[in-house]
Short mmCIF file of C-alpha atoms in Angstrom, two decimals:
data_model
loop_
_atom_site.label_atom_id
_atom_site.label_comp_id
_atom_site.label_asym_id
_atom_site.label_seq_id
_atom_site.Cartn_x
_atom_site.Cartn_y
_atom_site.Cartn_z
CA MET U 1 -11.11 -15.18 -7.25
CA VAL U 2 -10.05 -15.59 -10.90
CA ASN U 3 -12.76 -17.00 -13.13
CA ASN U 4 -11.50 -20.43 -14.21
CA HIS U 5 -13.77 -20.72 -17.31
CA ASN U 6 -10.69 -21.12 -19.06
CA ALA U 7 -10.59 -20.07 -22.68
CA VAL U 8 -9.19 -23.40 -23.75
CA HIS U 9 -12.49 -24.80 -23.15
CA ALA U 10 -14.42 -22.41 -25.05
CA GLU U 11 -14.91 -22.33 -28.62
CA LYS U 12 -12.56 -19.93 -30.49
CA PRO U 13 -14.74 -17.65 -32.81
CA GLY U 14 -14.16 -17.91 -36.54
CA GLN U 15 -12.42 -15.37 -38.62
CA GLU U 16 -15.76 -14.51 -40.50
CA ASP U 17 -17.62 -14.14 -37.24
CA LEU U 18 -14.68 -11.87 -35.52
CA ARG U 19 -14.85 -9.50 -38.83
CA ASP U 20 -18.59 -9.41 -38.58
CA MET U 21 -18.27 -8.60 -34.91
CA ILE U 22 -15.28 -5.84 -35.31
CA ALA U 23 -17.29 -4.52 -38.29
CA ARG U 24 -20.45 -3.54 -35.48
CA TYR U 25 -17.84 -1.16 -33.90
CA LEU U 26 -15.24 -0.08 -36.64
CA PRO U 27 -15.67 1.65 -40.02
CA PRO U 28 -15.30 -0.63 -42.96
CA GLU U 29 -12.27 0.09 -44.04
CA ARG U 30 -10.39 -0.21 -40.43
CA VAL U 31 -11.81 -3.91 -40.08
CA PRO U 32 -8.72 -6.25 -40.55
CA LYS U 33 -8.57 -8.72 -43.46
CA LYS U 34 -7.14 -11.47 -41.21
CA VAL U 35 -7.54 -11.13 -37.65
CA LYS U 36 -4.69 -12.62 -35.38
CA VAL U 37 -6.43 -14.53 -32.84
CA ILE U 38 -4.58 -14.72 -29.43
CA THR U 39 -5.70 -17.01 -26.24
CA ASP U 40 -1.84 -17.15 -24.73
CA THR U 41 -0.60 -13.69 -23.51
CA SER U 42 2.22 -14.67 -22.09
CA ASP U 43 4.47 -12.59 -24.62
CA PHE U 44 2.49 -9.44 -24.28
CA PHE U 45 4.62 -7.37 -26.66
CA ARG U 46 3.12 -9.95 -29.22
CA VAL U 47 -0.24 -8.74 -28.69
CA ASP U 48 -0.65 -5.96 -31.27
CA TYR U 49 -3.14 -3.25 -32.22
CA ASP U 50 -6.34 -4.95 -34.03
CA ASP U 51 -5.46 -8.41 -32.71
CA VAL U 52 -8.31 -10.26 -30.91
CA VAL U 53 -7.59 -11.64 -27.40
CA VAL U 54 -10.10 -14.45 -26.49
CA LEU U 55 -10.82 -14.91 -22.88
CA ASP U 56 -13.32 -17.09 -22.04
CA GLY U 57 -14.66 -17.43 -25.39
CA ARG U 58 -14.96 -13.92 -25.47
CA PRO U 59 -13.20 -11.62 -27.92
CA TYR U 60 -11.54 -8.34 -27.02
CA LEU U 61 -10.25 -6.26 -30.08
CA ILE U 62 -7.20 -4.79 -29.03
CA ARG U 63 -6.32 -0.93 -29.36
CA ASN U 64 -3.20 0.96 -28.05
CA TYR U 65 -1.32 0.44 -25.32
CA GLU U 66 -1.71 2.47 -21.81
CA ARG U 67 0.74 4.66 -20.59
CA GLU U 68 1.80 5.96 -17.00
CA GLY U 69 3.66 8.81 -15.58
CA ARG U 70 3.61 12.26 -13.86
CA PHE U 71 3.25 15.50 -14.93
CA SER U 72 2.86 14.46 -18.61
CA ILE U 73 6.63 13.66 -19.03
CA ASP U 74 8.68 10.53 -18.84
CA GLU U 75 5.62 8.71 -19.34
CA GLN U 76 6.22 5.17 -19.52
CA PRO U 77 4.66 2.72 -22.32
CA LYS U 78 2.88 -0.23 -20.05
CA PHE U 79 2.94 -2.97 -23.15
CA TRP U 80 1.16 -5.25 -20.75
CA VAL U 81 -1.92 -2.88 -20.34
CA LYS U 82 -4.21 -2.55 -23.60
CA ARG U 83 -7.25 -0.79 -24.24
CA ALA U 84 -9.69 -3.23 -25.93
CA ILE U 85 -13.19 -3.45 -27.46
CA ASP U 86 -15.41 -6.37 -25.99
CA LEU U 87 -16.68 -7.32 -29.18
CA GLU U 88 -20.19 -8.82 -27.58
CA ASP U 89 -20.98 -5.57 -26.13
CA GLY U 90 -18.87 -2.90 -27.65
CA SER U 91 -17.92 -1.61 -24.24
CA LEU U 92 -14.61 -0.41 -23.62
CA LYS U 93 -12.00 -2.35 -21.63
CA ILE U 94 -8.68 -2.25 -20.15
CA ILE U 95 -6.75 -5.62 -20.38
CA LYS U 96 -3.92 -6.18 -17.96
CA MET U 97 -1.81 -8.96 -18.64
CA VAL U 98 0.53 -10.40 -16.52
CA PHE U 99 4.09 -8.37 -15.77
CA SER U 100 5.51 -9.74 -12.89
CA GLU U 101 8.18 -7.89 -11.51
CA ARG U 102 10.15 -7.59 -8.01
CA PHE U 103 11.94 -4.40 -7.67
CA ARG U 104 13.41 -2.09 -4.89
CA ALA U 105 11.40 1.25 -4.91
CA LYS U 106 13.46 4.08 -3.59
CA VAL U 107 11.24 6.95 -1.83
CA GLY U 108 13.33 9.62 -0.67
CA ASP U 109 16.21 7.85 0.58
CA MET U 110 14.16 4.86 1.73
CA ILE U 111 14.05 1.54 -0.20
CA PHE U 112 11.14 -0.51 -0.60
CA GLU U 113 10.98 -4.07 -1.43
CA CYS U 114 7.88 -3.93 -4.03
CA VAL U 115 6.23 -6.67 -6.44
CA ARG U 116 3.82 -6.05 -9.03
CA SER U 117 1.17 -9.09 -8.75
CA SER U 118 -1.84 -9.45 -11.01
CA LYS U 119 -2.96 -12.05 -7.97
CA LYS U 120 -3.27 -9.08 -5.53
CA GLU U 121 -4.96 -7.05 -8.23
CA ALA U 122 -7.37 -9.79 -8.90
CA ARG U 123 -8.20 -10.49 -5.42
CA ILE U 124 -8.89 -6.55 -4.78
CA LEU U 125 -11.27 -6.58 -7.79
CA ASP U 126 -13.50 -8.93 -6.19
CA LEU U 127 -13.14 -7.33 -2.67
CA VAL U 128 -14.54 -4.03 -4.24
CA ARG U 129 -17.08 -5.09 -6.73
CA GLY U 130 -19.83 -2.47 -6.50
CA HIS U 131 -17.91 0.02 -4.48
CA PRO U 132 -18.18 3.22 -6.31
CA ASN U 133 -14.99 4.52 -5.60
CA PHE U 134 -12.69 2.05 -7.22
CA MET U 135 -12.26 0.72 -10.69
CA HIS U 136 -14.40 -2.48 -11.41
CA GLY U 137 -13.50 -5.70 -13.58
CA PHE U 138 -12.81 -9.19 -13.23
CA SER U 139 -10.33 -11.63 -13.68
CA THR U 140 -9.55 -14.35 -15.63
CA ARG U 141 -7.09 -16.87 -16.93
CA ASP U 142 -5.70 -16.98 -20.51
CA SER U 143 -4.95 -20.41 -22.30
CA THR U 144 -1.77 -20.79 -20.18
CA GLY U 145 -3.23 -19.87 -16.97
CA ASN U 146 -1.98 -16.51 -16.79
CA ILE U 147 -3.98 -14.36 -14.24
CA ILE U 148 -5.75 -11.40 -16.95
CA ARG U 149 -7.68 -8.78 -15.28
CA ILE U 150 -10.41 -7.06 -17.54
CA ILE U 151 -11.32 -3.50 -16.16
CA ASP U 152 -13.88 -1.28 -17.18
CA TYR U 153 -12.93 1.62 -18.56
CA ILE U 154 -13.30 4.74 -16.60
CA PRO U 155 -13.92 8.05 -18.83
CA GLY U 156 -12.70 10.81 -17.21
CA ILE U 157 -9.40 12.85 -16.07
CA THR U 158 -7.14 11.99 -13.23
CA MET U 159 -7.48 14.37 -10.17
CA ASP U 160 -4.18 16.12 -10.33
CA ILE U 161 -5.41 17.12 -13.92
CA LEU U 162 -8.49 18.26 -12.58
CA ILE U 163 -7.14 20.20 -9.31
CA SER U 164 -4.44 22.19 -11.58
CA ARG U 165 -7.74 23.40 -13.46
CA LEU U 166 -9.60 24.78 -10.75
CA GLY U 167 -9.92 28.18 -9.64
CA ARG U 168 -8.18 31.41 -10.86
CA ASN U 169 -5.58 31.28 -7.93
CA HIS U 170 -5.30 29.46 -4.71
CA GLU U 171 -7.44 31.54 -2.73
CA ASP U 172 -10.20 31.17 -5.33
CA TYR U 173 -9.67 27.43 -5.33
CA PHE U 174 -9.75 27.20 -1.48
CA TYR U 175 -13.08 28.91 -0.73
CA ASN U 176 -15.04 27.98 -3.97
CA TYR U 177 -13.59 24.72 -4.90
CA PHE U 178 -11.72 22.60 -2.33
CA PRO U 179 -14.46 22.21 0.56
CA SER U 180 -16.28 19.99 -2.03
CA VAL U 181 -13.11 18.20 -3.19
CA PHE U 182 -12.22 17.73 0.36
CA VAL U 183 -15.39 15.99 0.69
CA ASP U 184 -14.44 13.71 -1.93
CA TYR U 185 -11.07 13.32 -0.75
CA ILE U 186 -12.44 11.89 2.72
CA GLU U 187 -14.82 9.42 0.62
CA LEU U 188 -11.66 8.18 -0.96
CA VAL U 189 -9.62 7.99 2.13
CA GLU U 190 -12.76 5.87 3.47
CA ALA U 191 -12.53 3.59 0.20
CA ILE U 192 -8.96 2.92 1.49
CA ALA U 193 -10.10 2.23 4.75
CA PHE U 194 -12.34 -0.14 3.53
CA LEU U 195 -9.17 -2.28 2.01
CA HIS U 196 -7.63 -1.82 4.99
CA ARG U 197 -10.14 -3.08 7.08
CA HIS U 198 -10.25 -6.21 4.78
CA GLY U 199 -6.05 -6.67 5.33
CA GLU U 200 -5.56 -5.06 1.75
CA LYS U 201 -3.29 -2.53 0.84
CA HIS U 202 -3.65 -0.23 -2.10
CA GLY U 203 0.13 -0.28 -2.64
CA ASP U 204 0.75 2.56 -5.07
CA ILE U 205 -1.21 5.65 -3.86
CA ARG U 206 -1.06 8.50 -6.07
CA ARG U 207 -2.86 11.51 -7.34
CA ASP U 208 -2.87 10.39 -10.82
CA HIS U 209 -4.28 6.86 -9.69
CA ILE U 210 -7.42 8.51 -8.72
CA ILE U 211 -9.88 8.96 -11.87
CA LYS U 212 -12.89 11.40 -11.61
CA ASP U 213 -15.51 9.51 -13.42
CA LYS U 214 -17.62 11.50 -15.97
CA ARG U 215 -20.48 9.31 -15.22
CA GLY U 216 -21.96 10.57 -11.98
CA GLY U 217 -18.65 12.28 -10.77
CA ARG U 218 -17.32 10.05 -8.63
CA TYR U 219 -13.55 9.78 -7.60
CA ARG U 220 -12.31 6.26 -8.15
CA TRP U 221 -9.02 4.46 -7.08
CA ILE U 222 -7.38 2.71 -10.00
CA ASP U 223 -4.07 0.27 -10.24
CA PHE U 224 -3.88 -1.45 -7.00
CA ASP U 225 -1.48 -4.47 -8.41
CA PHE U 226 1.61 -3.06 -6.32
CA ASN U 227 2.31 -4.78 -3.30
CA TYR U 228 5.48 -3.59 -1.14
CA TRP U 229 7.19 -5.55 1.69
CA HIS U 230 5.78 -3.88 5.06
CA LYS U 231 7.43 -3.69 8.21
CA GLU U 232 5.48 -2.79 11.58
CA ASN U 233 3.02 -0.66 9.91
CA MET U 234 1.65 -2.27 7.17
CA PHE U 235 -0.37 0.34 6.11
CA GLY U 236 2.18 3.27 6.35
CA TYR U 237 3.12 3.45 2.89
CA ASP U 238 -0.54 3.74 2.18
CA LEU U 239 -1.21 6.43 4.69
CA PHE U 240 1.93 8.50 3.48
CA GLY U 241 0.46 8.45 0.17
CA LEU U 242 -2.98 9.47 1.53
CA GLY U 243 -1.14 12.31 2.94
CA ASN U 244 0.80 13.28 -0.10
CA VAL U 245 -2.67 13.75 -1.80
CA LEU U 246 -4.10 15.52 0.46
CA VAL U 247 -1.23 18.19 0.71
CA TYR U 248 -1.41 18.48 -3.02
CA LEU U 249 -5.30 19.03 -3.01
CA ALA U 250 -5.07 21.83 -0.15
CA GLY U 251 -2.05 23.50 -2.14
CA ARG U 252 -3.85 23.17 -5.22
CA GLY U 253 -0.59 21.70 -6.36
CA ASP U 254 2.90 20.63 -4.93
CA VAL U 255 4.14 23.87 -3.45
CA THR U 256 8.04 23.51 -3.39
CA THR U 257 10.82 25.48 -2.27
CA GLN U 258 11.71 26.15 -5.89
CA TYR U 259 8.03 27.55 -6.78
CA LEU U 260 8.34 29.71 -3.66
CA GLY U 261 11.85 30.93 -4.61
CA HIS U 262 10.61 32.34 -7.82
CA ASN U 263 7.14 33.40 -6.64
CA ASN U 264 7.04 34.37 -2.87
CA GLN U 265 10.43 34.82 -1.21
CA ALA U 266 8.85 36.13 1.91
CA ALA U 267 7.07 32.90 1.99
CA LEU U 268 10.17 30.85 1.43
CA GLN U 269 11.70 33.04 4.19
CA ARG U 270 9.62 31.87 6.73
CA LEU U 271 10.02 28.12 6.37
CA THR U 272 11.92 25.71 8.40
CA ILE U 273 12.63 21.86 7.78
CA ASP U 274 9.90 21.22 9.86
CA ASP U 275 7.54 22.40 7.75
CA MET U 276 8.55 19.99 4.74
CA ASN U 277 7.54 16.68 3.53
CA ILE U 278 8.69 14.13 5.74
CA ILE U 279 10.26 12.40 2.75
CA PHE U 280 10.20 14.93 0.16
CA ASN U 281 12.19 18.03 1.73
CA ASN U 282 11.44 20.29 -0.99
CA ARG U 283 7.76 20.15 -0.79
CA VAL U 284 5.94 22.34 1.88
CA VAL U 285 3.43 20.82 4.04
CA ASN U 286 2.79 23.45 6.40
CA LEU U 287 0.63 25.28 4.08
CA LYS U 288 -0.82 27.77 6.35
CA LYS U 289 2.41 29.81 6.17
CA ILE U 290 1.91 29.97 2.67
CA TYR U 291 -1.78 30.51 2.75
CA PRO U 292 -2.91 32.11 6.13
CA TYR U 293 -6.83 31.24 5.65
CA ILE U 294 -6.25 27.46 5.57
CA PRO U 295 -7.97 26.84 9.02
CA ASP U 296 -5.82 25.25 11.93
CA THR U 297 -7.74 22.02 12.04
CA LEU U 298 -6.96 21.34 8.31
CA ASN U 299 -3.22 22.56 8.79
CA PHE U 300 -3.08 20.16 12.23
CA VAL U 301 -3.82 17.20 9.93
CA LEU U 302 -1.32 18.24 6.90
CA LEU U 303 1.35 18.56 9.48
CA HIS U 304 1.28 14.98 10.56
CA PHE U 305 2.80 14.34 7.00
CA SER U 306 5.66 16.90 7.79
CA ALA U 307 9.37 16.50 9.12
CA GLY U 308 8.51 18.07 12.41
CA ALA U 309 5.76 15.88 12.92
CA GLU U 310 5.79 14.06 16.46
CA VAL U 311 2.93 11.81 16.42
CA PHE U 312 2.07 9.93 13.00
CA TYR U 313 -1.20 8.48 11.86
CA ASP U 314 -1.15 4.60 12.66
CA ASP U 315 -4.38 3.81 10.82
CA THR U 316 -6.94 5.31 8.24
CA GLY U 317 -9.19 5.56 11.52
CA GLN U 318 -7.21 8.10 12.92
CA LEU U 319 -7.16 9.98 9.96
CA LEU U 320 -10.64 10.02 9.18
CA ASP U 321 -11.24 11.28 12.76
CA ASP U 322 -9.09 14.61 11.97
CA LEU U 323 -10.45 14.88 8.60
CA ASN U 324 -14.30 14.89 9.69
CA GLU U 325 -13.11 17.36 12.23
CA ALA U 326 -11.50 19.74 9.67
CA ARG U 327 -14.54 19.27 7.24
CA ASP U 328 -17.00 20.75 9.94
CA ASN U 329 -14.58 23.62 10.13
CA LEU U 330 -14.47 24.01 6.63
CA ASN U 331 -18.09 24.68 6.81
CA VAL U 332 -19.06 24.74 3.11
CA ALA U 333 -21.48 22.49 1.61
CA HIS U 334 -20.84 19.60 -1.03
CA ASP U 335 -21.30 21.28 -4.18
CA SER U 336 -21.23 21.59 -7.76
CA VAL U 337 -17.77 20.04 -8.69
CA ARG U 338 -19.41 16.66 -9.06
CA GLU U 339 -21.52 17.88 -11.68
CA GLU U 340 -18.86 19.37 -13.91
CA MET W 1 7.35 -28.52 56.96
CA GLU W 2 6.90 -28.29 53.06
CA ASN W 3 6.07 -24.52 52.05
CA SER W 4 2.77 -24.96 50.12
CA GLY W 5 2.64 -21.33 48.90
CA LYS W 6 5.27 -22.11 46.32
CA LEU W 7 6.57 -18.75 44.39
CA LYS W 8 5.98 -18.89 40.65
CA ASP W 9 8.39 -17.88 38.72
CA ARG W 10 8.48 -14.58 37.33
CA HIS W 11 8.33 -15.53 33.06
CA ILE W 12 10.14 -12.96 30.96
CA LEU W 13 9.54 -12.99 27.32
CA ILE W 14 12.47 -12.00 24.93
CA ALA W 15 11.24 -11.29 21.50
CA LEU W 16 14.05 -11.78 18.86
CA ASP W 17 15.10 -11.63 15.48
CA GLU W 18 18.34 -11.90 13.57
CA SER W 19 19.27 -8.37 14.12
CA GLU W 20 22.41 -6.84 16.24
CA ASN W 21 20.06 -5.08 18.39
CA ALA W 22 17.98 -8.09 19.58
CA ARG W 23 21.38 -10.00 20.34
CA ARG W 24 21.87 -6.80 22.54
CA ALA W 25 18.57 -7.24 23.94
CA LEU W 26 19.14 -11.01 24.87
CA LEU W 27 22.67 -10.13 26.24
CA TYR W 28 21.34 -7.44 28.41
CA ALA W 29 18.78 -10.06 29.65
CA ALA W 30 21.36 -12.56 30.43
CA ASP W 31 23.58 -10.03 32.24
CA PHE W 32 20.75 -8.93 34.21
CA LEU W 33 18.88 -11.72 35.24
CA GLY W 34 21.51 -14.63 34.89
CA GLY W 35 21.75 -16.23 38.03
CA THR W 36 18.71 -14.79 39.67
CA PRO W 37 16.58 -17.19 41.08
CA GLY W 38 12.75 -17.05 40.43
CA PHE W 39 12.99 -16.21 36.87
CA ARG W 40 11.93 -18.00 33.49
CA ALA W 41 12.63 -17.07 30.00
CA THR W 42 10.73 -17.55 26.90
CA LEU W 43 12.87 -17.01 23.67
CA LEU W 44 10.66 -15.57 20.96
CA ARG W 45 10.98 -15.17 17.13
CA ILE W 46 7.79 -14.30 15.13
CA ILE W 47 8.23 -15.02 11.30
CA PRO W 48 5.17 -13.16 9.74
CA GLU W 49 3.71 -15.09 7.29
CA PRO W 50 4.18 -13.48 3.61
CA PRO W 51 1.66 -12.62 1.60
CA GLU W 52 1.37 -14.81 -1.55
CA ASP W 53 2.15 -11.74 -3.91
CA TYR W 54 5.75 -11.94 -3.29
CA PHE W 55 6.34 -15.73 -5.02
CA ASP W 56 5.56 -17.24 -8.06
CA SER W 57 4.46 -20.68 -6.52
CA ASP W 58 3.16 -22.03 -3.09
CA GLU W 59 6.72 -24.22 -2.96
CA GLU W 60 8.71 -20.90 -3.41
CA ARG W 61 6.53 -19.49 -0.61
CA ASN W 62 6.89 -22.63 1.62
CA LYS W 63 10.61 -22.75 1.29
CA TRP W 64 10.83 -19.12 2.11
CA ILE W 65 9.30 -19.47 5.22
CA GLU W 66 11.21 -22.95 5.86
CA ASP W 67 14.48 -20.88 5.36
CA ARG W 68 13.55 -18.29 7.97
CA ARG W 69 12.02 -21.03 10.52
CA SER W 70 15.68 -22.95 10.01
CA THR W 71 18.00 -19.68 10.89
CA ALA W 72 15.34 -18.94 13.63
CA LYS W 73 15.88 -22.24 15.20
CA GLU W 74 19.65 -22.27 15.27
CA MET W 75 19.57 -18.58 16.44
CA LEU W 76 17.62 -19.25 19.15
CA GLU W 77 19.30 -22.43 20.41
CA ASN W 78 22.52 -20.24 20.48
CA TYR W 79 20.62 -17.65 22.42
CA ARG W 80 19.38 -20.41 24.86
CA LYS W 81 22.72 -21.56 25.40
CA ILE W 82 23.80 -17.95 26.21
CA LEU W 83 21.16 -17.43 29.08
CA ILE W 84 22.01 -21.05 30.68
CA GLN W 85 25.63 -20.21 30.59
CA SER W 86 24.65 -16.71 32.26
CA GLY W 87 23.21 -18.82 35.22
CA PHE W 88 19.15 -19.76 34.09
CA ARG W 89 18.53 -23.45 34.83
CA GLU W 90 18.18 -25.38 31.64
CA ASP W 91 14.56 -26.20 32.57
CA LYS W 92 13.77 -22.54 32.67
CA VAL W 93 14.61 -21.37 29.25
CA ASP W 94 12.30 -22.11 26.48
CA VAL W 95 12.38 -21.27 22.67
CA LEU W 96 9.33 -20.43 20.63
CA ILE W 97 9.12 -20.11 16.72
CA ASN W 98 5.97 -18.46 15.58
CA VAL W 99 4.85 -18.37 12.04
CA ARG W 100 1.54 -16.89 11.58
CA SER W 101 -0.36 -14.04 9.57
CA CYS W 102 1.05 -10.98 11.35
CA PRO W 103 0.05 -7.41 10.32
CA SER W 104 1.92 -6.10 13.06
CA VAL W 105 4.77 -7.91 14.70
CA ALA W 106 4.36 -6.00 17.96
CA LYS W 107 0.73 -7.23 18.18
CA CYS W 108 2.00 -10.83 17.47
CA ILE W 109 4.72 -10.10 20.30
CA LEU W 110 1.60 -9.03 22.85
CA ASP W 111 -0.30 -11.82 21.86
CA GLU W 112 2.35 -14.52 23.08
CA GLN W 113 2.99 -12.42 26.10
CA LYS W 114 -0.64 -12.28 27.27
CA ARG W 115 -1.06 -16.16 26.18
CA LEU W 116 2.23 -17.20 28.12
CA GLY W 117 1.43 -14.77 31.16
CA CYS W 118 4.76 -13.06 31.02
CA CYS W 119 5.20 -10.40 33.29
CA THR W 120 8.04 -8.67 31.29
CA VAL W 121 8.59 -7.95 27.36
CA VAL W 122 12.24 -7.50 26.43
CA VAL W 123 12.94 -6.20 22.80
CA GLY W 124 15.62 -4.55 21.31
CA ARG W 125 15.60 -1.34 19.22
CA ARG W 126 17.12 -0.34 16.22
CA GLY W 127 17.09 3.64 16.55
CA ILE W 128 15.40 4.46 13.36
CA SER W 129 14.82 7.76 12.11
CA LYS W 130 11.64 9.70 12.01
CA LYS W 131 10.87 9.09 8.71
CA GLU W 132 11.33 5.41 8.75
CA GLU W 133 9.38 5.03 11.74
CA PHE W 134 6.68 6.99 9.70
CA ILE W 135 6.59 4.68 6.67
CA PHE W 136 7.81 1.37 8.29
CA GLY W 137 6.49 1.50 11.82
CA SER W 138 8.33 0.74 15.11
CA THR W 139 7.78 -2.63 16.94
CA SER W 140 9.42 -1.31 20.15
CA ASN W 141 7.30 1.73 20.31
CA LYS W 142 4.28 0.15 19.19
CA ILE W 143 5.27 -2.52 22.06
CA LEU W 144 5.95 0.48 24.65
CA HIS W 145 2.37 1.92 23.78
CA ASN W 146 0.43 -0.94 23.65
CA GLY W 147 1.57 -3.48 26.33
CA LYS W 148 -0.84 -3.98 29.15
CA ASN W 149 -0.14 -5.81 32.31
CA CYS W 150 3.36 -6.47 31.85
CA ALA W 151 6.68 -4.19 32.10
CA VAL W 152 8.55 -3.56 28.78
CA TRP W 153 12.27 -3.28 28.40
CA VAL W 154 13.57 -1.45 25.22
CA ILE W 155 17.22 -2.10 25.21
CA GLU W 156 19.34 0.20 22.82
#
């Protein structure tokens, strides 16, 4: 539920007070001479570095905007998402302002009706309060009623970057790191199952929407403001996302036909179209054909996301059943990755 | 002497939307059953309530629902006439528009089948690709798999 203690009802801090507060967290030469105070964030392009956004009477010093992208290229600036310092306690926050958009997303050759909704994210923030596998925060309204989400900053790196750094090669990674990663992945699937049980989708499940929190080492889902217009299977696209993450983890990255063409022609020759991702035809899902030491029970799960699949997971419960069986067959204890 | 053991009509549920495959299902049922005594039919249109996230206001959302309801009403009336022309008695064809929160349309259809005590569910099938079924799901397949105590006719 959105916090309705509206900023217009709260006392706006004065310039002196704000400068004093900013001076607690910035060196003197960085404290702005005049502080621009914003209570209406409708035009988020006007919310700049060093401005102070006041929400519920609480001042937040705006820092840089966030970016989003994959593979560190084509990163898109998200001008409506700013880092900020909570000037009352010095904590780092992510302030997400309202950027409503409806659009048609294309995944492979399939079209999705999508929406970016601050209402949805606000609702889920309430739902996952205290849950260790999600970002935390709360929502409130600015002076004109925009739903603003104030998210606790998570120090850490995204799961895709972390995985790419583990192990000397795939075999080393698979035997020495993957069992632990896999247990963490199951925990992440259980977190999504929690959302689904409450009738909510994540909406944008991607490996770079998972951050490994440095404080304690838990993986946490971020960014759940997307929703898609589902058809028969409300959670189908979430399940597809979970499958893609799993294949990425098991393969220590995407194993593509392009990669194999350069590095493993023999393996490439063994593949058929049935071995590929059901949507992305250049990504190998039947990883056992590339890495024969992958256990059958794990590969069985992967194959549910392949073009050759005859049955699909209807829900996270079915996926979790198979994941737990695969974990038992990996037969390695959850160990040190969390403490790294 | 009056027969006290009056036969109960067999109740057919025809689940419809505005698609061509749904129309084919309706025409099949009309052709197959029209004029045969002992059947009654309910024409059902499920309109899943859209989540609030897709709309800027409640008014916009309500208008979306009302527009769909109005389209469905017109469609079901037309289909009702087709069944009557095929030989169904007027008092043996009902129409039902159900606007509800509906994570799965198949489940909503089967809920109605159970509530109305229908012995047969008739649906159309679009013939979607495997990847579409994976991501979006298939209503007809789910009805086939989950239907209990009823026959399911899937019309292609």
